[in-house]
PDB file of C-alpha atoms and ligand atoms in Angstrom:
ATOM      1  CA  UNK N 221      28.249 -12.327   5.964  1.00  0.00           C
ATOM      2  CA  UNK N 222      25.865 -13.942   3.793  1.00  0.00           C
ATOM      3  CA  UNK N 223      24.493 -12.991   0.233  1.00  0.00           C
ATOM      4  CA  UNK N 224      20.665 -13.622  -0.629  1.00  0.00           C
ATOM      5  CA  UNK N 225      19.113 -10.214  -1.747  1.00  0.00           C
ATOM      6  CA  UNK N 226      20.193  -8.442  -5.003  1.00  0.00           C
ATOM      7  CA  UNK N 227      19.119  -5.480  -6.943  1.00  0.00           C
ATOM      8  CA  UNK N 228      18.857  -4.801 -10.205  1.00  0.00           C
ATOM      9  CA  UNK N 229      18.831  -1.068 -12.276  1.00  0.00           C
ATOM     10  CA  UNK N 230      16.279  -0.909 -14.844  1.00  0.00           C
ATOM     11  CA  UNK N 231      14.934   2.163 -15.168  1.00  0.00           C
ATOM     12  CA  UNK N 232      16.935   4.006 -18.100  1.00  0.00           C
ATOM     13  CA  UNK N 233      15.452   5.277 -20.875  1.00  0.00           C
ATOM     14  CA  UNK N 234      17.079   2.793 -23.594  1.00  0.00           C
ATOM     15  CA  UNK N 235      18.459   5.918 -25.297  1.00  0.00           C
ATOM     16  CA  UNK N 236      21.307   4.116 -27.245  1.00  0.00           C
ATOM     17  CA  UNK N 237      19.009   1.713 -29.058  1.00  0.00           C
ATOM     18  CA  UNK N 238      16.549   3.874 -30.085  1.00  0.00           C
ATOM     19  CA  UNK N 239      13.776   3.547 -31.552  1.00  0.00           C
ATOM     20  CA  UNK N 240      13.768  -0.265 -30.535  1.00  0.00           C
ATOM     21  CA  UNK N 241      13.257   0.992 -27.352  1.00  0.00           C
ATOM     22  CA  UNK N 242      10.750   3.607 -27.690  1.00  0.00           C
ATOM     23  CA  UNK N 243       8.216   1.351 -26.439  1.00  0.00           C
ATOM     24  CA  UNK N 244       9.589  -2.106 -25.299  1.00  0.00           C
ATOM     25  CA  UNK N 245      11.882  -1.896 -22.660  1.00  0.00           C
ATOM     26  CA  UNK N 246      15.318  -2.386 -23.689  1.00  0.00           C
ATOM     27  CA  UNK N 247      15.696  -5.061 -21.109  1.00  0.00           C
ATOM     28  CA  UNK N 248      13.070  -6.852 -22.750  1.00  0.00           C
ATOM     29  CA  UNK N 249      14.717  -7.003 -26.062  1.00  0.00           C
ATOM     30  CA  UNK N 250      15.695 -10.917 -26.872  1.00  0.00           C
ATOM     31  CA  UNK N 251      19.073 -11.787 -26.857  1.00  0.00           C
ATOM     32  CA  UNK N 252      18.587 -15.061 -29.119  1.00  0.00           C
ATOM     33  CA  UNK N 253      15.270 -16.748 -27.270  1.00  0.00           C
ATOM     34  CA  UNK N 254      15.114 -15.064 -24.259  1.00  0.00           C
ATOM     35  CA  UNK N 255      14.922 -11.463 -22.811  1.00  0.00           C
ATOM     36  CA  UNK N 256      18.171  -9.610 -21.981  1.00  0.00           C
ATOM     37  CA  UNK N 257      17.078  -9.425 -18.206  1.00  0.00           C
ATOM     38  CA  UNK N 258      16.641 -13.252 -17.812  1.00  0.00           C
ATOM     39  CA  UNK N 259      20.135 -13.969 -18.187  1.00  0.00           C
ATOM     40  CA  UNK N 260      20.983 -11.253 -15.152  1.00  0.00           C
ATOM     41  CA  UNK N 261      17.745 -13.038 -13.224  1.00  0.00           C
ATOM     42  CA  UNK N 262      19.572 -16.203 -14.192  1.00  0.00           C
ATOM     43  CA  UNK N 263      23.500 -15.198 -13.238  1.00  0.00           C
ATOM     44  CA  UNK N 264      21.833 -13.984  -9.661  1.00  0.00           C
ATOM     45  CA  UNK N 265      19.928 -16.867  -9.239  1.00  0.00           C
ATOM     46  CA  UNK N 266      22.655 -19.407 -10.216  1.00  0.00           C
ATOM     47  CA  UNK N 267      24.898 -17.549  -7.319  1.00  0.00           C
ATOM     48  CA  UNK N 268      21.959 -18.926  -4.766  1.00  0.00           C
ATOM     49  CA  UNK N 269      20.254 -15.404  -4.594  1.00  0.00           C
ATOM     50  CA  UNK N 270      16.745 -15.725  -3.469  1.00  0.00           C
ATOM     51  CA  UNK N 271      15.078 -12.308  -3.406  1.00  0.00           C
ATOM     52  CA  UNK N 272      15.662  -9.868  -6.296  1.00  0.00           C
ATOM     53  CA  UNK N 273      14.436  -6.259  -6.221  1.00  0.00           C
ATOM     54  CA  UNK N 274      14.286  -4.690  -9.661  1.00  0.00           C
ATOM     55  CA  UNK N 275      14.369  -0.792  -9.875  1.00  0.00           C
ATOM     56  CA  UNK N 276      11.902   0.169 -12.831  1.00  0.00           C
ATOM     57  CA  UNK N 277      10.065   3.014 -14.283  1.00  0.00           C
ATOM     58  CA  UNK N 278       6.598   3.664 -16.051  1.00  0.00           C
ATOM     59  CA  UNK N 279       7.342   2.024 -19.118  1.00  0.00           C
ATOM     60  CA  UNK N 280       8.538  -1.378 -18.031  1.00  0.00           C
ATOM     61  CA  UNK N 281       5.505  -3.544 -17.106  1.00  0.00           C
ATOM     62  CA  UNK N 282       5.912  -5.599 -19.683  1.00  0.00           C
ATOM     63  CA  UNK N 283       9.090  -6.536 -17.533  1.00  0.00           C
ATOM     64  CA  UNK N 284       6.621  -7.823 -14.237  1.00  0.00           C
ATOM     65  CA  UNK N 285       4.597  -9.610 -16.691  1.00  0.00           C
ATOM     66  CA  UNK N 286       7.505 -11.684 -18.420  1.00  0.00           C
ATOM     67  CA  UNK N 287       7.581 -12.888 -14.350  1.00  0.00           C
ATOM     68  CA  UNK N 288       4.368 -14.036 -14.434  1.00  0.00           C
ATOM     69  CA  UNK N 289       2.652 -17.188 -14.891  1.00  0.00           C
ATOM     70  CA  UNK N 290       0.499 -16.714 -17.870  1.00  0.00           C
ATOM     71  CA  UNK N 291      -2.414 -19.561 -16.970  1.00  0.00           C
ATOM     72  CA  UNK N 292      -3.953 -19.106 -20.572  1.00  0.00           C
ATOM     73  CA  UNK N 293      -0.780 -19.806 -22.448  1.00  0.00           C
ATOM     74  CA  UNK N 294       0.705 -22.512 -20.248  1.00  0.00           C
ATOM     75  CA  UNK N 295      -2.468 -24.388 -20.713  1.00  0.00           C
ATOM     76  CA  UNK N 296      -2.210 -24.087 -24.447  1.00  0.00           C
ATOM     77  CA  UNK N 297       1.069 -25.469 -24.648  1.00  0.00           C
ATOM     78  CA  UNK N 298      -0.216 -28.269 -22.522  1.00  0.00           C
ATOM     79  CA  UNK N 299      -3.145 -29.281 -24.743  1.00  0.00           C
ATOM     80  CA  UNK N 300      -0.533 -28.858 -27.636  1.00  0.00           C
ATOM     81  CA  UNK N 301       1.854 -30.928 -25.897  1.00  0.00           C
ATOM     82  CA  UNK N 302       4.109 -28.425 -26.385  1.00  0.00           C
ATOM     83  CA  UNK N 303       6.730 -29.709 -23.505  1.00  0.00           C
ATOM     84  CA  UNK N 304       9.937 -27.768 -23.897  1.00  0.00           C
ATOM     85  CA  UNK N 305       8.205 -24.276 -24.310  1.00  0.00           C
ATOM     86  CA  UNK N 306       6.237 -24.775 -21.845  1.00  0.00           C
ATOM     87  CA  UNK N 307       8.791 -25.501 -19.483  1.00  0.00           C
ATOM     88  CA  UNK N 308      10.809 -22.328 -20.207  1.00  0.00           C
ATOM     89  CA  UNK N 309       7.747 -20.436 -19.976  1.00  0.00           C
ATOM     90  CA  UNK N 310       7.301 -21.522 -16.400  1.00  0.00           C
ATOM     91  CA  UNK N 311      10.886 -21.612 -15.814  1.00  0.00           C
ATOM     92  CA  UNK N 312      11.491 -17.906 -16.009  1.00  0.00           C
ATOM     93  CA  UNK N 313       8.501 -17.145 -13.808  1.00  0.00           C
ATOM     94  CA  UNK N 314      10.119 -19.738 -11.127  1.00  0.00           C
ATOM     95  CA  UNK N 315      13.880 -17.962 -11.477  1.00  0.00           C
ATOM     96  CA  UNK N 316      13.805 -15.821  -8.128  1.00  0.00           C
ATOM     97  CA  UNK N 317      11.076 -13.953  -6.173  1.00  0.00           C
ATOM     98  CA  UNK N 318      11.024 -10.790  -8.165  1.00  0.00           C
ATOM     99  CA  UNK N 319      10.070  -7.606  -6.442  1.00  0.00           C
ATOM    100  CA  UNK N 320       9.382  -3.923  -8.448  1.00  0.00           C
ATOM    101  CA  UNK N 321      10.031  -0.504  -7.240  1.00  0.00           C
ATOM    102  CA  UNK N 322       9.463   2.548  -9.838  1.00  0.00           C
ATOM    103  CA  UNK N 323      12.306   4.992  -9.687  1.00  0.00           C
ATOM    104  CA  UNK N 324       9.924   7.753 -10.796  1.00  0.00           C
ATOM    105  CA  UNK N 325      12.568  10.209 -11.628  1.00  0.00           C
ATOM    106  CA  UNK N 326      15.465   9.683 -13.348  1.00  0.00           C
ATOM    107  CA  UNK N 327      18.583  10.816 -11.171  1.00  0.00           C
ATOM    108  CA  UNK N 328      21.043   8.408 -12.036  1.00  0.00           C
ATOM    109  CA  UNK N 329      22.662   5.080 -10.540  1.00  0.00           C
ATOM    110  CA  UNK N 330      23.082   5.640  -6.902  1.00  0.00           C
ATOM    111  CA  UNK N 331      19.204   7.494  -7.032  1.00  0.00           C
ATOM    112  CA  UNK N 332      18.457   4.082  -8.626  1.00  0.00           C
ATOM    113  CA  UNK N 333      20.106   1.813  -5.720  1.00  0.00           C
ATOM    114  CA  UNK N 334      18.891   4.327  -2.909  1.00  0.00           C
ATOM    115  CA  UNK N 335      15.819   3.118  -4.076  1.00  0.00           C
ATOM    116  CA  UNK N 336      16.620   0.090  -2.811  1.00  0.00           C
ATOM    117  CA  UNK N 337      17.044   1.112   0.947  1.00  0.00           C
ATOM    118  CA  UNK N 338      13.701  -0.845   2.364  1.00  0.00           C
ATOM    119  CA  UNK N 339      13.755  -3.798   0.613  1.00  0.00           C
ATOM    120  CA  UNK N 340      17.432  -4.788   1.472  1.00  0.00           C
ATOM    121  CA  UNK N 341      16.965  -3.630   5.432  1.00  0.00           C
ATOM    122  CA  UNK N 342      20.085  -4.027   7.068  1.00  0.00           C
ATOM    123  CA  UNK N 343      22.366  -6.917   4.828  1.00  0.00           C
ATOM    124  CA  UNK N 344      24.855  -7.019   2.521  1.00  0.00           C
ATOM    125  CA  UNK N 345      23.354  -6.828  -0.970  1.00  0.00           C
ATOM    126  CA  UNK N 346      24.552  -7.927  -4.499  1.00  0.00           C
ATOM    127  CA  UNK N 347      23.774  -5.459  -7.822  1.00  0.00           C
ATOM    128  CA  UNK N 348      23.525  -6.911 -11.124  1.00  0.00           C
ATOM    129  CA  UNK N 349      23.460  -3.934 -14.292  1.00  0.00           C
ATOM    130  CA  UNK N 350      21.002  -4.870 -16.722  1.00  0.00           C
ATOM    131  CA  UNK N 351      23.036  -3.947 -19.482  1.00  0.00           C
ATOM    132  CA  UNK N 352      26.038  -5.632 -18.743  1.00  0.00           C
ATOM    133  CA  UNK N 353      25.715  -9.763 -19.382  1.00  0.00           C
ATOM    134  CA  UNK N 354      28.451 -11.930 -18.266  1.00  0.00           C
ATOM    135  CA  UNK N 355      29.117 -15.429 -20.183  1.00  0.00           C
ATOM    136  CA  UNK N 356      31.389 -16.844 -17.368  1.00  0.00           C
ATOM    137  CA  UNK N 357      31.874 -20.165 -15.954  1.00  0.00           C
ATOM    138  CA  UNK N 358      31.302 -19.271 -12.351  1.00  0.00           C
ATOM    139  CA  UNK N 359      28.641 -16.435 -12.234  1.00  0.00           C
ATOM    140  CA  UNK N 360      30.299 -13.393 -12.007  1.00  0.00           C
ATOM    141  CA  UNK N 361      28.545 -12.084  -8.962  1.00  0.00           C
ATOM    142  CA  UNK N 362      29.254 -15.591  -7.474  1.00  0.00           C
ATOM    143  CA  UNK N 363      32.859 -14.563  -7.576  1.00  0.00           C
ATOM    144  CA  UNK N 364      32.317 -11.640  -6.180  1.00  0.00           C
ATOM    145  CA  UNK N 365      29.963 -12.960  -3.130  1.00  0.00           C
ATOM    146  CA  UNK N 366      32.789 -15.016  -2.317  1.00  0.00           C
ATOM    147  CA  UNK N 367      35.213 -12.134  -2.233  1.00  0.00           C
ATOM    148  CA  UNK N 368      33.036 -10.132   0.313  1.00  0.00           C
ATOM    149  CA  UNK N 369      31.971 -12.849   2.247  1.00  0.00           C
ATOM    150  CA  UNK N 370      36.023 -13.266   2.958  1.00  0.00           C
ATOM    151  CA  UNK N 371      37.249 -10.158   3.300  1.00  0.00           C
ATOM    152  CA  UNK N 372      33.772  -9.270   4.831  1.00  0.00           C
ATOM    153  CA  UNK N 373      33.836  -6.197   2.956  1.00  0.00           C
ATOM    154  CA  UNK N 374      32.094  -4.817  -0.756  1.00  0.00           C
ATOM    155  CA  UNK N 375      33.227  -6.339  -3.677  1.00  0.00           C
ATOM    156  CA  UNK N 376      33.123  -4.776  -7.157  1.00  0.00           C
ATOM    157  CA  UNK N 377      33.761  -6.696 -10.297  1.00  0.00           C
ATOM    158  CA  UNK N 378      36.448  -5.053 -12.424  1.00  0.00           C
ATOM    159  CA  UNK N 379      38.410  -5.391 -15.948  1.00  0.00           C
ATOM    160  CA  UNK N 380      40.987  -3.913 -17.363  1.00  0.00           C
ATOM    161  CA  UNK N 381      39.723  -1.641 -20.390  1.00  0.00           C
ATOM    162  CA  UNK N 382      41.845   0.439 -22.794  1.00  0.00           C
ATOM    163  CA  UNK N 383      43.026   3.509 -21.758  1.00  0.00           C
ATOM    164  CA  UNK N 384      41.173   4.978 -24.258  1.00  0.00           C
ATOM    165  CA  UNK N 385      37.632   3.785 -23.452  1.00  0.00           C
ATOM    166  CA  UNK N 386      37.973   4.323 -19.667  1.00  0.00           C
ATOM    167  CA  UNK N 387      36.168   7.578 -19.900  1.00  0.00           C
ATOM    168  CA  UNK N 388      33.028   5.415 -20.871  1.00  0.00           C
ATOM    169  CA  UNK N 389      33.082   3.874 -17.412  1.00  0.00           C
ATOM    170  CA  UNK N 390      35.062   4.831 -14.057  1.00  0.00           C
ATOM    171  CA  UNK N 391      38.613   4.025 -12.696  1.00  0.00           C
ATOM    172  CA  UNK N 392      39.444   2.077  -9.269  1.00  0.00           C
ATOM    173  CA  UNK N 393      42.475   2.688  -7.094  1.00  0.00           C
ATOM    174  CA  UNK N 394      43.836  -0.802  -6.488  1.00  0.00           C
ATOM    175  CA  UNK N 395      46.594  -2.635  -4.558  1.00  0.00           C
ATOM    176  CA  UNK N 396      47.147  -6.182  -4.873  1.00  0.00           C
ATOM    177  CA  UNK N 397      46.085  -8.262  -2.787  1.00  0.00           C
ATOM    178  CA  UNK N 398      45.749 -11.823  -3.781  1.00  0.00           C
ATOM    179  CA  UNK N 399      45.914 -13.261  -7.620  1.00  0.00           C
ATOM    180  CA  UNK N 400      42.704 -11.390  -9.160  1.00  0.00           C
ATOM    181  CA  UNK N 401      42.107  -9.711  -6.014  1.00  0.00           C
ATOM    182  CA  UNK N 402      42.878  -6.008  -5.166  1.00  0.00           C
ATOM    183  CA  UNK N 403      42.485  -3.446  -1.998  1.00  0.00           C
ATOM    184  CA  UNK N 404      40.018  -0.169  -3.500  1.00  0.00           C
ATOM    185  CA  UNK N 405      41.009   2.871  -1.959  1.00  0.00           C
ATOM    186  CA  UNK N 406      39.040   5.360  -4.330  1.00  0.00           C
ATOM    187  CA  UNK N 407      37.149   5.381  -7.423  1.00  0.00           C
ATOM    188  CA  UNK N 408      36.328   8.345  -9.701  1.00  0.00           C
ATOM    189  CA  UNK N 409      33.289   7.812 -12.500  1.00  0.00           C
ATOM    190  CA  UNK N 410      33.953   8.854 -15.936  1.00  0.00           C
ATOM    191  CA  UNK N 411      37.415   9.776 -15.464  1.00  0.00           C
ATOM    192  CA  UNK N 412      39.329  12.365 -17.726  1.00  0.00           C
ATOM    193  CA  UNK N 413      42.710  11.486 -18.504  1.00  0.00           C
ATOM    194  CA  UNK N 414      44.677  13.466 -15.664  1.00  0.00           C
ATOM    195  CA  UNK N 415      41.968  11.486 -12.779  1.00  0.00           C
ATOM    196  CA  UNK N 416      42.502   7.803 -14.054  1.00  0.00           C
ATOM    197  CA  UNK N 417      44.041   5.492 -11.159  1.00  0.00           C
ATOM    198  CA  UNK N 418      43.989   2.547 -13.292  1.00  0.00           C
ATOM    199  CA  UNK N 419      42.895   1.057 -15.882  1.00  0.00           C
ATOM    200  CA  UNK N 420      40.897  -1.523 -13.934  1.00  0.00           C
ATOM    201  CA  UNK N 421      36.683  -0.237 -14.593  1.00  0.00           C
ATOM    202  CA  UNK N 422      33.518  -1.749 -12.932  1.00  0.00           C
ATOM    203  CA  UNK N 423      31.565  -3.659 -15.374  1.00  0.00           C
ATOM    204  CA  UNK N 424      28.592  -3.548 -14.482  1.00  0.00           C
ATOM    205  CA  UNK N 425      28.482  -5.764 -10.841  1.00  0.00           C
ATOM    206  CA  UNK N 426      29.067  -5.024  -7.328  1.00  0.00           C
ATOM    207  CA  UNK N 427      28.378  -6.800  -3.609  1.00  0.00           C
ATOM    208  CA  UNK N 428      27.757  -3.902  -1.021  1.00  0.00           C
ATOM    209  CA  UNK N 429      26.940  -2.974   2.519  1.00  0.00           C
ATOM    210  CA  UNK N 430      23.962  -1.437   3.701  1.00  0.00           C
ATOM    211  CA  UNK N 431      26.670   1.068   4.538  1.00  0.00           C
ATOM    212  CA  UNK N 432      26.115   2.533   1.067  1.00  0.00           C
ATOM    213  CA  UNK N 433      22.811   3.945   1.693  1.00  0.00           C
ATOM    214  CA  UNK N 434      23.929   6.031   4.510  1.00  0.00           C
ATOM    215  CA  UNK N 435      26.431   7.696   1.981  1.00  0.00           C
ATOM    216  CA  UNK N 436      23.865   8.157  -0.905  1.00  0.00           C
ATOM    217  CA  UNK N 437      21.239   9.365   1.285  1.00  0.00           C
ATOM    218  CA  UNK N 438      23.777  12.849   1.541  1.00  0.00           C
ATOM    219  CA  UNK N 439      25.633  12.564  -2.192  1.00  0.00           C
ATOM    220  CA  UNK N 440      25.344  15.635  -4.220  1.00  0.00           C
ATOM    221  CA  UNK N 441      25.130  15.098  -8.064  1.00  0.00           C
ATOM    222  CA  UNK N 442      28.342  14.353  -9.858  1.00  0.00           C
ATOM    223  CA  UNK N 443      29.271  13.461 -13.202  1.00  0.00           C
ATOM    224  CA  UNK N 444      25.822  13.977 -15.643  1.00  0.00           C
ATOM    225  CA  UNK N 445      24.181  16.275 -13.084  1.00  0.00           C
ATOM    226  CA  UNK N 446      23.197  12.655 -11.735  1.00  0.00           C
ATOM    227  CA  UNK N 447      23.591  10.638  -7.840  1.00  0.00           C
ATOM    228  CA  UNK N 448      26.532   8.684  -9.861  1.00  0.00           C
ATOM    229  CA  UNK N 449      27.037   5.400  -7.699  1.00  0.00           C
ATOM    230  CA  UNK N 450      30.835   5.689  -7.836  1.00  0.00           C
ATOM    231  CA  UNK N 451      31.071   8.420  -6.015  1.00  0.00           C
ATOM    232  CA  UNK N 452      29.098   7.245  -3.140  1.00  0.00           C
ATOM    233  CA  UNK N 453      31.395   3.949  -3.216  1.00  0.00           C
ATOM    234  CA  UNK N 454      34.276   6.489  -3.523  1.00  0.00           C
ATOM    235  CA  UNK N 455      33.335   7.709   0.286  1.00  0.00           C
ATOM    236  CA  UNK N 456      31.882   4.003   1.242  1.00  0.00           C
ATOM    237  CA  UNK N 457      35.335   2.361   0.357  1.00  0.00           C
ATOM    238  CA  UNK N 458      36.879   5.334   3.080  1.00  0.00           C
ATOM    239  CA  UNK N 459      34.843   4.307   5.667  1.00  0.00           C
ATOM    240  CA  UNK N 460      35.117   0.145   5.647  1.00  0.00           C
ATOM    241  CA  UNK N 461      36.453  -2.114   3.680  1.00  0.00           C
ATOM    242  CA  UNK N 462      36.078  -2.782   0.118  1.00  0.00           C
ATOM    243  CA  UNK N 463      37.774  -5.129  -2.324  1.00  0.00           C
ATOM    244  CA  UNK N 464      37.909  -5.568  -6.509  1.00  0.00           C
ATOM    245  CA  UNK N 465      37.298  -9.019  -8.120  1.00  0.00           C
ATOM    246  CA  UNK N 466      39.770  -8.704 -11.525  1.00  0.00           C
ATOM    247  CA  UNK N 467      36.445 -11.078 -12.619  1.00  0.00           C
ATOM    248  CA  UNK N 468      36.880 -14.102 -15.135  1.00  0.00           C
ATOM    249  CA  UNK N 469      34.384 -14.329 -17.939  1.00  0.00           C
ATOM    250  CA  UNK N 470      33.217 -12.074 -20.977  1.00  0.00           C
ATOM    251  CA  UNK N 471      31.027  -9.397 -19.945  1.00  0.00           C
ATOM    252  CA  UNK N 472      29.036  -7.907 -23.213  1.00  0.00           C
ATOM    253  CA  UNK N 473      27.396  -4.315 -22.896  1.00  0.00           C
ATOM    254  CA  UNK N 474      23.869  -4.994 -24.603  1.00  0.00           C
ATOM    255  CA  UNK N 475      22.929  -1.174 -23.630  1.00  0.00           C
ATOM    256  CA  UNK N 476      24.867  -0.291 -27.266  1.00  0.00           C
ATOM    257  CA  UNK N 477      23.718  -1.830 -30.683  1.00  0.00           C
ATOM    258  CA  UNK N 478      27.668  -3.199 -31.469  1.00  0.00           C
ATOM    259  CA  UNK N 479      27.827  -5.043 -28.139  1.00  0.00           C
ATOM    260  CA  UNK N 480      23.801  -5.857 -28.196  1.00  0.00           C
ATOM    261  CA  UNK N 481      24.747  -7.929 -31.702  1.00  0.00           C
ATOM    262  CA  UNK N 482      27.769  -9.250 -30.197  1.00  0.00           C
ATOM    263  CA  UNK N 483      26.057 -10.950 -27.616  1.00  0.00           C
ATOM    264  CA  UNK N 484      23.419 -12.428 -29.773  1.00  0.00           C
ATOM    265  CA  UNK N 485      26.077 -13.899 -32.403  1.00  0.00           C
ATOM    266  CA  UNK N 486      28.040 -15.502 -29.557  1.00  0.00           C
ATOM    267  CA  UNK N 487      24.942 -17.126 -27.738  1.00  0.00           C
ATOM    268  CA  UNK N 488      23.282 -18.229 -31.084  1.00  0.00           C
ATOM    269  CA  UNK N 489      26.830 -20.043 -31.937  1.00  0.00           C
ATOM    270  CA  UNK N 490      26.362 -22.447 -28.364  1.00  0.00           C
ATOM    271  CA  UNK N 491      22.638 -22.613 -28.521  1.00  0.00           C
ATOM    272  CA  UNK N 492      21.646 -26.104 -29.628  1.00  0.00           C
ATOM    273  CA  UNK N 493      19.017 -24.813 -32.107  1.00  0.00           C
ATOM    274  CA  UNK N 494      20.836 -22.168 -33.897  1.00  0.00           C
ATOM    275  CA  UNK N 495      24.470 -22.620 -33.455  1.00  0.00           C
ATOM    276  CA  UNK N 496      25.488 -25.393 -36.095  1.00  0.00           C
ATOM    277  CA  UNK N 497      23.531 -23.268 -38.488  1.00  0.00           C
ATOM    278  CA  UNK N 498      25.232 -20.178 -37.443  1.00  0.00           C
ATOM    279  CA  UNK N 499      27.946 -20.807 -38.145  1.00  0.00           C
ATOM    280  CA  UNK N 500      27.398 -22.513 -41.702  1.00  0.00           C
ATOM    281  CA  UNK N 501      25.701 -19.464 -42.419  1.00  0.00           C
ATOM    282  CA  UNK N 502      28.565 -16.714 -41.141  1.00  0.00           C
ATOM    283  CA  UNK N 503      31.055 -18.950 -43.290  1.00  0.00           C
ATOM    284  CA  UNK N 504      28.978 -18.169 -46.324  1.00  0.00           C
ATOM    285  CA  UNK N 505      28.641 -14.665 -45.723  1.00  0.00           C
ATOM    286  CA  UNK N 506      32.511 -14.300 -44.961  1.00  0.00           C
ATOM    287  CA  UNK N 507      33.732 -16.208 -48.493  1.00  0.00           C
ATOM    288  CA  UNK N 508      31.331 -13.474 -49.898  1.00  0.00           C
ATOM    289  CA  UNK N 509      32.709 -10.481 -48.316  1.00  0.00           C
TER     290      UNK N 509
HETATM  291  C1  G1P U 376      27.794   2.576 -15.258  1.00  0.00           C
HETATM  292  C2  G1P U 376      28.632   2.981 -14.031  1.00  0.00           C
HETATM  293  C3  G1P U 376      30.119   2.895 -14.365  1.00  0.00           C
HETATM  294  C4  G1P U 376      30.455   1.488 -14.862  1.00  0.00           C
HETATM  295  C5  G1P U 376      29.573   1.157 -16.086  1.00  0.00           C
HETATM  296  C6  G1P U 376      29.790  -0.261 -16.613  1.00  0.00           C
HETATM  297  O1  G1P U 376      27.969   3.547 -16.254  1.00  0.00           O
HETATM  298  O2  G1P U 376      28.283   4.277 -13.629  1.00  0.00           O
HETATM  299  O3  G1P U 376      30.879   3.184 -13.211  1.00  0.00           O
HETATM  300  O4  G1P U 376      31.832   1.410 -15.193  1.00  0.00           O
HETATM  301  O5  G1P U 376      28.177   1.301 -15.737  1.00  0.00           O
HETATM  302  O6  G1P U 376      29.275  -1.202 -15.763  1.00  0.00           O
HETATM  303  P1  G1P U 376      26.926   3.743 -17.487  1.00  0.00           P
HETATM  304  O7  G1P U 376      27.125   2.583 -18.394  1.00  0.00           O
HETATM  305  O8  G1P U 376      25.568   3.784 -16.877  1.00  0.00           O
HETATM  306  O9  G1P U 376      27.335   5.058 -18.110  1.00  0.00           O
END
């Protein structure tokens, strides 16, 4: 079993950081100097994932663009001798081979990965969340690749979260297996209190079989009135195997404006521009609170 496509969900509507998002995409906001979805293109790419297929909708072109060379700019920077910028520029555009397909209606998660279907053909596939960003030593879906390619099964990342937030995501049936690794013998998606299994949630990555798309092509809508992902991994994990990844490193949800700020504190304290003067400047706000 071997890893090399993934697919990345970006076709929701930004709701939670409106009105930022009423016309840029909220996977285009920048998360210090760079655009939330770079780091995702970045985690996949860094876990030797070659083609990406990113699920969009009508108002994310400025997403296929970011891709792009840009031949007028890159030739500015060049007469400016403007080295470093113009090597990130072209940088991002190098990252992956980046494919688009629109979602045109949105139906929710599993709609979003069905979408998928053609482009990942018959192979097991990794999916990245675009509003979940990992700051982990090993990428995150790395560790996860390497738990499916062993057990030859689907991998999803988990955590534990509080009790009290699990309602936010959905809960996974687990037996040990190995240290950080567990057995998944159901899954329910925003669970209320009397359905929790555990307190182990997805956050935000998986490794799948094409099996999956067999299962969404028949799912009815489930929690939301929506084709909710967990439940078709709730059948999937019935039918073959499937394993969790208890997943080391931080995992930030920049889909809400508390976690969004979070993430851009934390990666302007280790960027080499910003981060001495960071945190001079948070130590002077603090004595003045
Ligand atoms: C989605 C998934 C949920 C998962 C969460 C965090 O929920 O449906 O199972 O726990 O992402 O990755 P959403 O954040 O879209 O409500």
């Amino acid at each position: 079993m071997k890893v090399r496509k993934a697919v990345i969900p970006a076709a929701g509507l930004g709701t939670r950081m409106l009105p930022a998002t009423k016309t840029v995409p909220k996977e285009m906001l920048p998360l210090v100097d760079k655009p939330a979805i770079q780091y995702i293109i970045e985690e996949a790419a860094a876990a030797g994932i070659e083609d990406i297929l990113v699920v969009t909708n009508r108002a994310k072109s400025a997403m296929d663009d970011y891709f792009d060379y840009y031949p007028e700019l890159e030739t500015r920077l060049l007469q400016s001798g403007k080295d470093r910028e113009l090597t990130e520029v072209r940088r991002a555009a190098d990252l992956a081979n980046i494919f688009y397909v629109r979602q045109k209606e949105t139906k929710g998660l599993g709609h979003a990965i069905w979408r998928a279907k053609r482009f990942v053909g018959d192979e097991p596939f990794a999916v990245l969340l675009g509003d979940d960003i990992m700051r982990s030593k090993k990428p995150v879906v790395k560790q996860l690749i390497e738990a499916a390619e062993r057990y030859e099964a689907s991998a999803v990342g988990v955590q534990q979260v509080g009790l009290d937030v699990i309602s936010k995501y959905c809960s996974v049936k687990v037996k040990p297996l190995e240290e950080r690794i567990f057995d998944v013998s159901d899954l329910v998606e925003k669970p209320r209190p009397e359905q929790v299994f555990s307190n182990y949630a997805i956050l935000g990555r998986y490794v799948l079989t094409p099996g999956i798309f067999d299962v969404l092509e028949n799912l009815t809508p489930g929690y939301g009135g929506e084709i909710q992902l967990t439940d078709g991994l709730s059948e999937l994990c019935k039918k073959e195997k499937m394993v969790a990844v208890d997943f080391e490193g931080k995992r930030y949800d920049t889909g809400n404006l508390k976690g969004f700020l979070e993430a851009t504190i934390d990666f302007a304290m280790d960027h080499p521009e910003t981060g001495k003067w960071l945190k001079r400047f948070l130590k002077d706000k603090a004595k003045a609170l």
